[in-house]
Short mmCIF file of N, CA and C (backbone and C1' of nucleotides) in Angstrom, two decimals:
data_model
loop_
_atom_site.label_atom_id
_atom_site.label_comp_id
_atom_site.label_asym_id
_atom_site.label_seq_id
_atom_site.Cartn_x
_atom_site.Cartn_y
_atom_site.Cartn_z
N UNK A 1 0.82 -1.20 0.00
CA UNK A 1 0.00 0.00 0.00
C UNK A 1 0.86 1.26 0.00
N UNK A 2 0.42 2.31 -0.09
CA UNK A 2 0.96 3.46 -0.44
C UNK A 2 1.10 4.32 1.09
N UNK A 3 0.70 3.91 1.90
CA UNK A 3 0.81 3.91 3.36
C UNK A 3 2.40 4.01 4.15
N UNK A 4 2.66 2.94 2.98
CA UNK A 4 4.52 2.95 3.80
C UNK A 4 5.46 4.36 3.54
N UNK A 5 5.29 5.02 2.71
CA UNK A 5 6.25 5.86 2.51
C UNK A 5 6.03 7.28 3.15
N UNK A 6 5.10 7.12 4.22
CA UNK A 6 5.14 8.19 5.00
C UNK A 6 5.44 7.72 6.36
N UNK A 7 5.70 8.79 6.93
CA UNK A 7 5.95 8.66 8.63
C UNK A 7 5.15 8.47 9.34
N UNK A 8 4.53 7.60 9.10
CA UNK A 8 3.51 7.26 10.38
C UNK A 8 3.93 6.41 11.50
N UNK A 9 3.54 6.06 12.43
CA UNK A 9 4.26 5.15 13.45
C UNK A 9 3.52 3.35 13.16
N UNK A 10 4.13 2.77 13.00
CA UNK A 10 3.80 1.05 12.77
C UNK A 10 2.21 1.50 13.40
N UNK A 11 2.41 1.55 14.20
CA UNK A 11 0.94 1.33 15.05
C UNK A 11 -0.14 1.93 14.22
N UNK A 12 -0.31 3.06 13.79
CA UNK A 12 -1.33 4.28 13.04
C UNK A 12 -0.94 3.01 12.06
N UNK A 13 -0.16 2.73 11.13
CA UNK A 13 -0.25 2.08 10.17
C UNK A 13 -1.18 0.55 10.07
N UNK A 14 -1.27 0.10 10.82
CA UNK A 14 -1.81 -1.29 11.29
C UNK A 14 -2.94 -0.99 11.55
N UNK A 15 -3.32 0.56 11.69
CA UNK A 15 -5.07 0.50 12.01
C UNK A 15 -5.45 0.79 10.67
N UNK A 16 -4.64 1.81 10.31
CA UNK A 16 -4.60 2.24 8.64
C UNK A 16 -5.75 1.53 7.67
N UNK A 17 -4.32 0.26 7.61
CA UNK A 17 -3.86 -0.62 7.05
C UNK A 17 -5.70 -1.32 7.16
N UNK A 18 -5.58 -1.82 8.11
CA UNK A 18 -6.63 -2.68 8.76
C UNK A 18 -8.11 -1.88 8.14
N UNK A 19 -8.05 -0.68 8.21
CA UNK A 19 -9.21 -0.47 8.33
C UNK A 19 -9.44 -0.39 6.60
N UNK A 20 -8.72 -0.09 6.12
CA UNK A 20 -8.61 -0.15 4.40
C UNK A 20 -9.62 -1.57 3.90
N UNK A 21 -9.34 -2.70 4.82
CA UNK A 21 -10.00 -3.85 4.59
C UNK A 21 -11.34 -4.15 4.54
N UNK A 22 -11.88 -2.98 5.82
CA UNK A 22 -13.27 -3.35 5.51
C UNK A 22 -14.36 -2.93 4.55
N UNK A 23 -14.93 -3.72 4.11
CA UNK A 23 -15.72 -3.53 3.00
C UNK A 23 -17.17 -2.76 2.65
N UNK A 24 -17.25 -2.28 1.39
CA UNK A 24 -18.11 -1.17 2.03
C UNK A 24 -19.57 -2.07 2.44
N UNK A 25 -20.54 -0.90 2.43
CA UNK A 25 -21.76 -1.79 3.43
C UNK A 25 -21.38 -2.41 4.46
N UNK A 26 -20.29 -2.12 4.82
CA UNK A 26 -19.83 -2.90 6.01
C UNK A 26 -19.29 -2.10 7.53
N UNK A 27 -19.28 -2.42 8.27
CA UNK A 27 -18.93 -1.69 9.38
C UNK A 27 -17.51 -2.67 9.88
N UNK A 28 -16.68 -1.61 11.31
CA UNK A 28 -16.08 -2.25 12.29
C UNK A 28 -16.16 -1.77 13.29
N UNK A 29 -15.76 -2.35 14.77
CA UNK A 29 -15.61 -1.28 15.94
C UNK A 29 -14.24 -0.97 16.03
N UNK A 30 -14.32 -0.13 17.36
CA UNK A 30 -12.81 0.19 17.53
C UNK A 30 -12.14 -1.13 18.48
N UNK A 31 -13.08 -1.69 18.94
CA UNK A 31 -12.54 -2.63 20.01
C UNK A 31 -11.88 -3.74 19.08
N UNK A 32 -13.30 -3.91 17.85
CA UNK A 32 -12.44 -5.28 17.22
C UNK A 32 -11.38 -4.93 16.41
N UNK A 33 -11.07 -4.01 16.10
CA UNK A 33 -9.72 -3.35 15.15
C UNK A 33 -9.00 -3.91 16.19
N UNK A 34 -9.33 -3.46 17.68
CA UNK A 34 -8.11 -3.28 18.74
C UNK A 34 -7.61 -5.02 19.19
N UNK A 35 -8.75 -5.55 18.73
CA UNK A 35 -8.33 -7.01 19.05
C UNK A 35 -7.82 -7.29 18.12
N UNK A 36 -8.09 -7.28 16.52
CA UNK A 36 -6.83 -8.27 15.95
C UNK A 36 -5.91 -7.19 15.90
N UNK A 37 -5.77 -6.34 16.32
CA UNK A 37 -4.17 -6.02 16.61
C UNK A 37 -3.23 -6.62 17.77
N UNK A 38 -4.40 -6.93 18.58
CA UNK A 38 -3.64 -8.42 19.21
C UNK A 38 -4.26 -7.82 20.94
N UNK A 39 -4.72 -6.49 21.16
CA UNK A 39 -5.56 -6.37 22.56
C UNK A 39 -6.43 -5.58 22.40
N UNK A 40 -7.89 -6.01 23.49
CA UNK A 40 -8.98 -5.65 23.03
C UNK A 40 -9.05 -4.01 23.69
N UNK A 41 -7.89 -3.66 24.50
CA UNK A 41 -8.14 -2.24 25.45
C UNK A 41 -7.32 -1.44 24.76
N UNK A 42 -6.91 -1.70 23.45
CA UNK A 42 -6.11 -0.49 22.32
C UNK A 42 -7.53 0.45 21.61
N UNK A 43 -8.62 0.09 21.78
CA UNK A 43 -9.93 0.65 21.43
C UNK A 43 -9.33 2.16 21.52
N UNK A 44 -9.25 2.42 22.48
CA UNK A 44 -9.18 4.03 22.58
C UNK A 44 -8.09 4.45 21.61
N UNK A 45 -6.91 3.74 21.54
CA UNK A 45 -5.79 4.67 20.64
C UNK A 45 -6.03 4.39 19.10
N UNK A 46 -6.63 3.38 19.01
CA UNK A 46 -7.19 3.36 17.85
C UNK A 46 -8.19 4.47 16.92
N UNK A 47 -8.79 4.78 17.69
CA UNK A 47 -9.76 6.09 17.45
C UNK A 47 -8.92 7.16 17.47
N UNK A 48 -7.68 7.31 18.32
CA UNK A 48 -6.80 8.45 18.12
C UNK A 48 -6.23 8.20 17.01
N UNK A 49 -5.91 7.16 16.73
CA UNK A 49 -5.37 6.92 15.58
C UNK A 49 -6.24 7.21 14.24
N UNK A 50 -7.19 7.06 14.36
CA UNK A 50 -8.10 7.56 13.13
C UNK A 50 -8.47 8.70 12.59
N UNK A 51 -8.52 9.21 14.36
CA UNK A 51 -8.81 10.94 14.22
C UNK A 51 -7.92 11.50 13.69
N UNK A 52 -6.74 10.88 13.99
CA UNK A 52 -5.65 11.77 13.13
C UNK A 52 -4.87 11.57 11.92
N UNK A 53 -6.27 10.81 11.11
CA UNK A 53 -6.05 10.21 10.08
C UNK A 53 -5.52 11.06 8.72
N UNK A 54 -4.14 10.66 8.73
CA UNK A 54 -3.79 11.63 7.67
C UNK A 54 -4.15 11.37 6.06
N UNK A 55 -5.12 10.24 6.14
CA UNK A 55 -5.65 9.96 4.51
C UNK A 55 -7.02 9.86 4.58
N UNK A 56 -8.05 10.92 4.50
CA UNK A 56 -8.86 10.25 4.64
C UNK A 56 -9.89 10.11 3.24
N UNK A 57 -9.28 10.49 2.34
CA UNK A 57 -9.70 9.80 1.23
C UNK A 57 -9.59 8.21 1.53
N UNK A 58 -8.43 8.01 1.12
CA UNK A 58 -7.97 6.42 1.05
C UNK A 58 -8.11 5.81 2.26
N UNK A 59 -8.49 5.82 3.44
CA UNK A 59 -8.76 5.45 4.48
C UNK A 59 -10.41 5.30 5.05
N UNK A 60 -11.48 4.45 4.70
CA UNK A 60 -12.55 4.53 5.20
C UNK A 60 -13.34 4.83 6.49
N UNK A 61 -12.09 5.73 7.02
CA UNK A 61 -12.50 5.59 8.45
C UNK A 61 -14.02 5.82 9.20
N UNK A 62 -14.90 5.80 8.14
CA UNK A 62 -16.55 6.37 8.70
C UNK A 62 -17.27 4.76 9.14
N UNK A 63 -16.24 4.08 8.37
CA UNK A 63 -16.86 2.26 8.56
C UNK A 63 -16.44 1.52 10.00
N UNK A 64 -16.05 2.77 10.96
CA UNK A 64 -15.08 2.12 12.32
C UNK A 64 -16.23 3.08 13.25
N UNK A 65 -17.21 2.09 14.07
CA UNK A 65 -18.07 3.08 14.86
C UNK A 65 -17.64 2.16 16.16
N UNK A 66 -18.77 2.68 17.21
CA UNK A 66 -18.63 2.06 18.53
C UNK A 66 -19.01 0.94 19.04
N UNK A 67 -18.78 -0.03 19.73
CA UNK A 67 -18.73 -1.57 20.08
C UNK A 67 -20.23 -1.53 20.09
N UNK A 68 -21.10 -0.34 20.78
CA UNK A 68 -22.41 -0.45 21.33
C UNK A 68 -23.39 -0.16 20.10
N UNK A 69 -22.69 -0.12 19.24
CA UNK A 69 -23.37 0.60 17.87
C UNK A 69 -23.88 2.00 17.20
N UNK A 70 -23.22 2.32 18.77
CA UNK A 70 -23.36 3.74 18.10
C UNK A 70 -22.62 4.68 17.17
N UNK A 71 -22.53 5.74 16.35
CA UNK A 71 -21.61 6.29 15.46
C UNK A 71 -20.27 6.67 15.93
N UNK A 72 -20.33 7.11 17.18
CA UNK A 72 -19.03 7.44 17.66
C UNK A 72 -18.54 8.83 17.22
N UNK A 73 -17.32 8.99 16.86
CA UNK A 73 -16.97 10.60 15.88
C UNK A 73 -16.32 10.08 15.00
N UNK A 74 -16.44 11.54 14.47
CA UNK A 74 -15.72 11.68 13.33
C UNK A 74 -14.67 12.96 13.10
N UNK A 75 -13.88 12.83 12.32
CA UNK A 75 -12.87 14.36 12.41
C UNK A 75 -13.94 15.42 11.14
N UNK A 76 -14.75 14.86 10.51
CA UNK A 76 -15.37 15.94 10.00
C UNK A 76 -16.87 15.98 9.99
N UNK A 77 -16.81 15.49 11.42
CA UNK A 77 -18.52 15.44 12.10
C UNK A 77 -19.04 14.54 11.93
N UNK A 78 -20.29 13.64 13.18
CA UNK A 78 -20.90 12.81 12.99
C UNK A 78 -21.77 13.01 12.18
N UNK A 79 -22.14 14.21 11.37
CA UNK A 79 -23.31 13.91 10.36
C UNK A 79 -22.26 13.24 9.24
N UNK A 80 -21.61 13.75 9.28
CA UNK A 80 -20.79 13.65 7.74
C UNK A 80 -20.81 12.23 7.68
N UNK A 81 -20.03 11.46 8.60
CA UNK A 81 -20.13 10.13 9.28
C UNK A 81 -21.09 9.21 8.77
N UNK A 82 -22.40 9.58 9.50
CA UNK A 82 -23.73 9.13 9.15
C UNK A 82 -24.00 9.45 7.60
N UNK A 83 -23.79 10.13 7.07
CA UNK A 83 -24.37 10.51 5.41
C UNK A 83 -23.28 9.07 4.68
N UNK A 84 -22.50 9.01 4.67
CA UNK A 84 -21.04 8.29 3.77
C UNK A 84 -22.06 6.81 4.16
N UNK A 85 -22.32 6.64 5.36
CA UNK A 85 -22.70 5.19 5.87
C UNK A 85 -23.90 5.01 5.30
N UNK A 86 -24.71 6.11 4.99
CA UNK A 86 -26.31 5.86 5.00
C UNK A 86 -25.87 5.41 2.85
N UNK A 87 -24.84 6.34 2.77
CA UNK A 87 -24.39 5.64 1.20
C UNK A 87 -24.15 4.36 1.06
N UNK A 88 -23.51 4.02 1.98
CA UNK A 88 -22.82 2.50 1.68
C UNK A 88 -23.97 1.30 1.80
N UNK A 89 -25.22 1.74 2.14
CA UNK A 89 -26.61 1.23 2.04
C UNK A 89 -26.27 0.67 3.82
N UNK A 90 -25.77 1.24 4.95
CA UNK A 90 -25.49 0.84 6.16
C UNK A 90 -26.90 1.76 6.69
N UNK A 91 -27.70 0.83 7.57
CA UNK A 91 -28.85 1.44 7.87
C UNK A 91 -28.81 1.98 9.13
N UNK A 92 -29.15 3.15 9.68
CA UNK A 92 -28.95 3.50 10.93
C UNK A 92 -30.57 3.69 11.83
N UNK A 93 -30.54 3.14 13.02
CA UNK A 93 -31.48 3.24 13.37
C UNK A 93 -32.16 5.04 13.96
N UNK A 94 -33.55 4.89 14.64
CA UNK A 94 -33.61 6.15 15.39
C UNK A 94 -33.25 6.80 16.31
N UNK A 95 -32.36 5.78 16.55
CA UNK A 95 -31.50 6.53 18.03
C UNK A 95 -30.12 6.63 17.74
N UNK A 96 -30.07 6.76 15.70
CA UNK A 96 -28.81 6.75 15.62
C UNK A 96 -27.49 5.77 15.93
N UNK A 97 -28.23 4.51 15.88
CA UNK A 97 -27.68 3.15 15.91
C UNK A 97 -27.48 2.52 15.15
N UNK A 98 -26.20 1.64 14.84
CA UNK A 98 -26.29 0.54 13.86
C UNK A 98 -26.55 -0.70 14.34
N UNK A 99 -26.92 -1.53 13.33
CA UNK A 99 -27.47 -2.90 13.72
C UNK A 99 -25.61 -3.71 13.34
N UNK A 100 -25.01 -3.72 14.65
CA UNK A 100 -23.97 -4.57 14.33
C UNK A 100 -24.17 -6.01 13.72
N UNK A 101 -25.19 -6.45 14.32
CA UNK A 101 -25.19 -8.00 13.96
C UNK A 101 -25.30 -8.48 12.54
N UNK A 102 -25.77 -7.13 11.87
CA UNK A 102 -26.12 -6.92 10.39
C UNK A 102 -24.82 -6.36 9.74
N UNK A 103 -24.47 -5.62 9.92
CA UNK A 103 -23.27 -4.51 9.31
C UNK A 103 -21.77 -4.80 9.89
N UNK A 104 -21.60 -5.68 10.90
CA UNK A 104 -19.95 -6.07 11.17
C UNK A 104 -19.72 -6.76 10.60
N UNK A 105 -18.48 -6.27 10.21
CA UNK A 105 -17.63 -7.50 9.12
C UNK A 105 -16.98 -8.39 9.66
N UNK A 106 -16.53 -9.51 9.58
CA UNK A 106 -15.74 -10.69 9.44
C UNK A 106 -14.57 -10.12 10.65
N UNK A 107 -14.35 -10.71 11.42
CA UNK A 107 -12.92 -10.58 11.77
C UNK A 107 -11.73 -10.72 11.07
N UNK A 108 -12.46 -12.31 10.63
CA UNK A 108 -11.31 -12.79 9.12
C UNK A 108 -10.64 -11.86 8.24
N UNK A 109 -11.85 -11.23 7.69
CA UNK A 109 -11.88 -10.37 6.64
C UNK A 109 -10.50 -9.44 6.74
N UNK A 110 -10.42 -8.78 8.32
CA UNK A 110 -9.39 -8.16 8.46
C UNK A 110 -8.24 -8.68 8.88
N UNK A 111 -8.07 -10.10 8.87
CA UNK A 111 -6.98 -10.59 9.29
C UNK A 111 -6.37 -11.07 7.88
N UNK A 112 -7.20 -10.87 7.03
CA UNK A 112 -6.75 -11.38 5.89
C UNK A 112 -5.11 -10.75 5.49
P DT B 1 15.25 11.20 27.69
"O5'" DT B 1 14.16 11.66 28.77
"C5'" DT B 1 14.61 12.46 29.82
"C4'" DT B 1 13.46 12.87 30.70
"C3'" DT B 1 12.53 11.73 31.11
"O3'" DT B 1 12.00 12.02 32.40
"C1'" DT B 1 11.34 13.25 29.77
P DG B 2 10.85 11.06 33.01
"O5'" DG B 2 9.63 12.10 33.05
"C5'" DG B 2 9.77 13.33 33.76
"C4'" DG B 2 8.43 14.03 33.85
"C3'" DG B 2 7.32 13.14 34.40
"O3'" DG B 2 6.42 13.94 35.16
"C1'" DG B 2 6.84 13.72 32.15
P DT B 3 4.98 13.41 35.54
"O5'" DT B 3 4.06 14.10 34.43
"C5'" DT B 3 4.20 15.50 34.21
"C4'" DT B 3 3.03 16.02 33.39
"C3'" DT B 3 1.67 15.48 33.83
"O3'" DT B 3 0.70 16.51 33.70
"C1'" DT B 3 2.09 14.85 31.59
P DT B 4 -0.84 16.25 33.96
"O5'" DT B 4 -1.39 16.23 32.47
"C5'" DT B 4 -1.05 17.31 31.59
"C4'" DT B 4 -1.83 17.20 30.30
"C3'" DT B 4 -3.32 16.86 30.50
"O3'" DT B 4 -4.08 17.67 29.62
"C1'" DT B 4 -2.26 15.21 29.15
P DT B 5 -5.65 17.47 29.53
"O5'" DT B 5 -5.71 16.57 28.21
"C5'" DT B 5 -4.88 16.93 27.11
"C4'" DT B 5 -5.25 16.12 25.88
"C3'" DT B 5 -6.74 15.78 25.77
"O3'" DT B 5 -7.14 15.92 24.42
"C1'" DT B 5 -5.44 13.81 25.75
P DG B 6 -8.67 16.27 24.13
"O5'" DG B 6 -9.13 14.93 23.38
"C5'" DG B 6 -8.27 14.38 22.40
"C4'" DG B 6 -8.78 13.02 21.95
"C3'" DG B 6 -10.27 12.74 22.22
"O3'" DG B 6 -10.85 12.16 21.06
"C1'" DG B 6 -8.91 11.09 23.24
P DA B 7 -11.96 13.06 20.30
"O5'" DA B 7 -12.72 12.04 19.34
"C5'" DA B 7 -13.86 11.40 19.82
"C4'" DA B 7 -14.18 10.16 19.05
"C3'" DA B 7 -13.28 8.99 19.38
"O3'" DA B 7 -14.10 7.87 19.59
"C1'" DA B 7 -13.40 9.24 17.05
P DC B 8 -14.75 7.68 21.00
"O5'" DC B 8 -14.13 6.30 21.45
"C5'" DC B 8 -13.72 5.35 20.48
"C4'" DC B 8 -13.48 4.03 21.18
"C3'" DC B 8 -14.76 3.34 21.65
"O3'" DC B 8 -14.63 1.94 21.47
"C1'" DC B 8 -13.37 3.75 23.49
P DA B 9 -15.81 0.98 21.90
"O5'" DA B 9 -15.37 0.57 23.37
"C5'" DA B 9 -14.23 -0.25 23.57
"C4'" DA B 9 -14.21 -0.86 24.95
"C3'" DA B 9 -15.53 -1.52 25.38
"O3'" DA B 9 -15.21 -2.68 26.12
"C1'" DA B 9 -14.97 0.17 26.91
P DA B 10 -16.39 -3.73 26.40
"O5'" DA B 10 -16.21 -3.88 27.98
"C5'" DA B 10 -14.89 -3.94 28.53
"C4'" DA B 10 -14.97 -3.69 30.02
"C3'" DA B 10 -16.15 -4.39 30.68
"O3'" DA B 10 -15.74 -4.87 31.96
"C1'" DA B 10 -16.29 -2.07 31.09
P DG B 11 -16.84 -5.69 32.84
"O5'" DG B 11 -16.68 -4.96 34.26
"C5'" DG B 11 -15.52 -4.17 34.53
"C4'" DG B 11 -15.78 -3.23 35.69
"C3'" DG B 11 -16.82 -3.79 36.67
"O3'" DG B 11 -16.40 -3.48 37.99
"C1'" DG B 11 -17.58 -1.73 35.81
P DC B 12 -17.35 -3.96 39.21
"O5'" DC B 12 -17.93 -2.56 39.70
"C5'" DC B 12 -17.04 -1.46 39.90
"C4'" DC B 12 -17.79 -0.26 40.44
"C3'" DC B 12 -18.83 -0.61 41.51
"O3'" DC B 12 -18.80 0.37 42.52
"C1'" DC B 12 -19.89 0.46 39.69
P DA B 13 -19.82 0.26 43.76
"O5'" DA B 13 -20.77 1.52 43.51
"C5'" DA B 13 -20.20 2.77 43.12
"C4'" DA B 13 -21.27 3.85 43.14
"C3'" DA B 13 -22.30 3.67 44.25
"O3'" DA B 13 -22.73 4.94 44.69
"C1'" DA B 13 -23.38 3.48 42.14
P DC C 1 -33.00 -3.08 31.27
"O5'" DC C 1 -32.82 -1.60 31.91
"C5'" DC C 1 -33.99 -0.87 32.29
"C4'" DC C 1 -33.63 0.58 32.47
"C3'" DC C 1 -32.61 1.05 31.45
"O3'" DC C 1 -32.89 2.38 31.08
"C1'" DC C 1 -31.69 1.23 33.63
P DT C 2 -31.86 3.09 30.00
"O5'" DT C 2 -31.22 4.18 30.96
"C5'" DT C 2 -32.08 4.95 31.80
"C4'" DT C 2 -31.29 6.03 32.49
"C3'" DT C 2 -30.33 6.78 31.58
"O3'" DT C 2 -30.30 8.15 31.98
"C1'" DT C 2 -29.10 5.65 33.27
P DG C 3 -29.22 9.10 31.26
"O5'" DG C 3 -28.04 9.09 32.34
"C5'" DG C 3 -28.33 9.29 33.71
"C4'" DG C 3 -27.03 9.42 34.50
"C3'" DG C 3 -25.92 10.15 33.74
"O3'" DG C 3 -25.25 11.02 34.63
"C1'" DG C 3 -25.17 8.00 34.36
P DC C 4 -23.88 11.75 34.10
"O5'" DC C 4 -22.76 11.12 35.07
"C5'" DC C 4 -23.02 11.06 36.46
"C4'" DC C 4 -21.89 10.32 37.18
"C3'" DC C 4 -20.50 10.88 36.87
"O3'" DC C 4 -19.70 10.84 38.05
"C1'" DC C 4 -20.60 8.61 36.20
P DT C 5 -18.12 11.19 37.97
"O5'" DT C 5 -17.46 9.74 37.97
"C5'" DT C 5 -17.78 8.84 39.03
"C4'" DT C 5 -16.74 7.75 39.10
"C3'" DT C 5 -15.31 8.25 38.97
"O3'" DT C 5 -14.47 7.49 39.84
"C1'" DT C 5 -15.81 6.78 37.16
P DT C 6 -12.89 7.67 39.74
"O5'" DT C 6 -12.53 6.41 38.84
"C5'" DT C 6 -12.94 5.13 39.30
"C4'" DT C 6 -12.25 4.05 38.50
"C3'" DT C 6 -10.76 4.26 38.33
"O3'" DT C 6 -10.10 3.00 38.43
"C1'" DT C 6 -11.79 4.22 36.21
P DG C 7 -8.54 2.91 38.11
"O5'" DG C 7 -8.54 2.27 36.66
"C5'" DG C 7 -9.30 1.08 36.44
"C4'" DG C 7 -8.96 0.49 35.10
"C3'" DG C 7 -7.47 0.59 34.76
"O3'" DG C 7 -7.05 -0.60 34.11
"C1'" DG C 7 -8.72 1.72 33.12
P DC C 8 -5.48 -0.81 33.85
"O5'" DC C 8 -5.55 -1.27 32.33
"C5'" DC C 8 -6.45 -0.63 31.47
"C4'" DC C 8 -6.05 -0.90 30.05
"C3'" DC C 8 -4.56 -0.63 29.81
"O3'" DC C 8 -4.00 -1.46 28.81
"C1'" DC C 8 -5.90 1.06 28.78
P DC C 9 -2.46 -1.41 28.58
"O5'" DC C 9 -2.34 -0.47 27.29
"C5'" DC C 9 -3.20 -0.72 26.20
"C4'" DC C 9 -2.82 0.13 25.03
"C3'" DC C 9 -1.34 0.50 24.99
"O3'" DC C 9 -0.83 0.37 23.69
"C1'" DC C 9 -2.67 2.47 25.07
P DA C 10 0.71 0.65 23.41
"O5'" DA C 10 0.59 1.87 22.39
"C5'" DA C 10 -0.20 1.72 21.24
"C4'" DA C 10 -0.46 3.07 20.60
"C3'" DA C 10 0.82 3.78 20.16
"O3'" DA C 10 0.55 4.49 18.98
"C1'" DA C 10 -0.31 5.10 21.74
P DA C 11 1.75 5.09 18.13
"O5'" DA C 11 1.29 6.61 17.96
"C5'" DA C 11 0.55 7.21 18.99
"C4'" DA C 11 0.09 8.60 18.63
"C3'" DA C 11 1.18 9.56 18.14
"O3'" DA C 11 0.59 10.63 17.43
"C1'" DA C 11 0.63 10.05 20.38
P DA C 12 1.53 11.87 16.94
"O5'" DA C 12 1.07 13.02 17.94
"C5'" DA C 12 -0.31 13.31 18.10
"C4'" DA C 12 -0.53 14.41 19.12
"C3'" DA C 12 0.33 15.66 18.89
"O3'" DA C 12 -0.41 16.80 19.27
"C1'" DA C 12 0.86 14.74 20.97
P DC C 13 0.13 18.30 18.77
"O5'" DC C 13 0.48 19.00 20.15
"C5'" DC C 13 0.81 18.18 21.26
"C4'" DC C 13 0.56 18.91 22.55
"C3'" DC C 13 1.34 20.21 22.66
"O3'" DC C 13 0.70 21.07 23.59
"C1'" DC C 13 2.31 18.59 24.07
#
DNA sequence: TGTTTGACAAGCA
DNA sequence: CTGCTTGCCAAAC
């Protein structure tokens, strides 16, 4: 990927990286990013890591919400967030929820 | 080099 | 059940 030739730290890269994988119509959390990176309590730096996502073209980061299903943030607002998702045909409920059981992807998928 | 922060999560009151 | 507190980790200050 085109990821390597900047300075990012391994770590930002591996969420990067990771999150590049998931597919659209598809969701992830931050917890399960944080687990196959190998622990489930990296959740939080993971999201730092996103926020300070220096690609966010090439980086899907609107497909990484919260374990509980909720949207979580975004660096250019939770509507913005919600609009990209409501594209990817990802349905959000009225309390502003996603149906994980419907919209999480594969663990696999990202271990691929 | 030490402290603070944060797009989270789980536990406790 | 809702709301607040504490814990974790990597990065930025």
């Amino acid at each position: 990927m085109d990821l390597e030739n900047n300075d990012l730290t391994p770590f930002q890269r591996s969420v990067l990286e990771l999150t590049k994988k998931i597919p659209s119509g598809k969701v992830a959390t931050y917890k399960l990013l944080a687990k196959v990176l190998g622990n489930e309590k990296l959740s939080r730096a993971v999201g730092n890591a996103l926020n300070r996502n220096p690609f966010p073209i090439v980086v899907p980061c609107h497909r990484v919400i919260k374990s509980d299903g909720f949207i979580g943030g975004f660096a250019k607002g939770t509507e913005a967030k919600i609009k990209l998702l409501i594209k990817e045909n990802v349905l959000i409920n009225k309390s502003n929820k996603i149906d994980l059981r419907k919209y999480l992807v594969d663990e696999a998928i990202l271990k691929e």
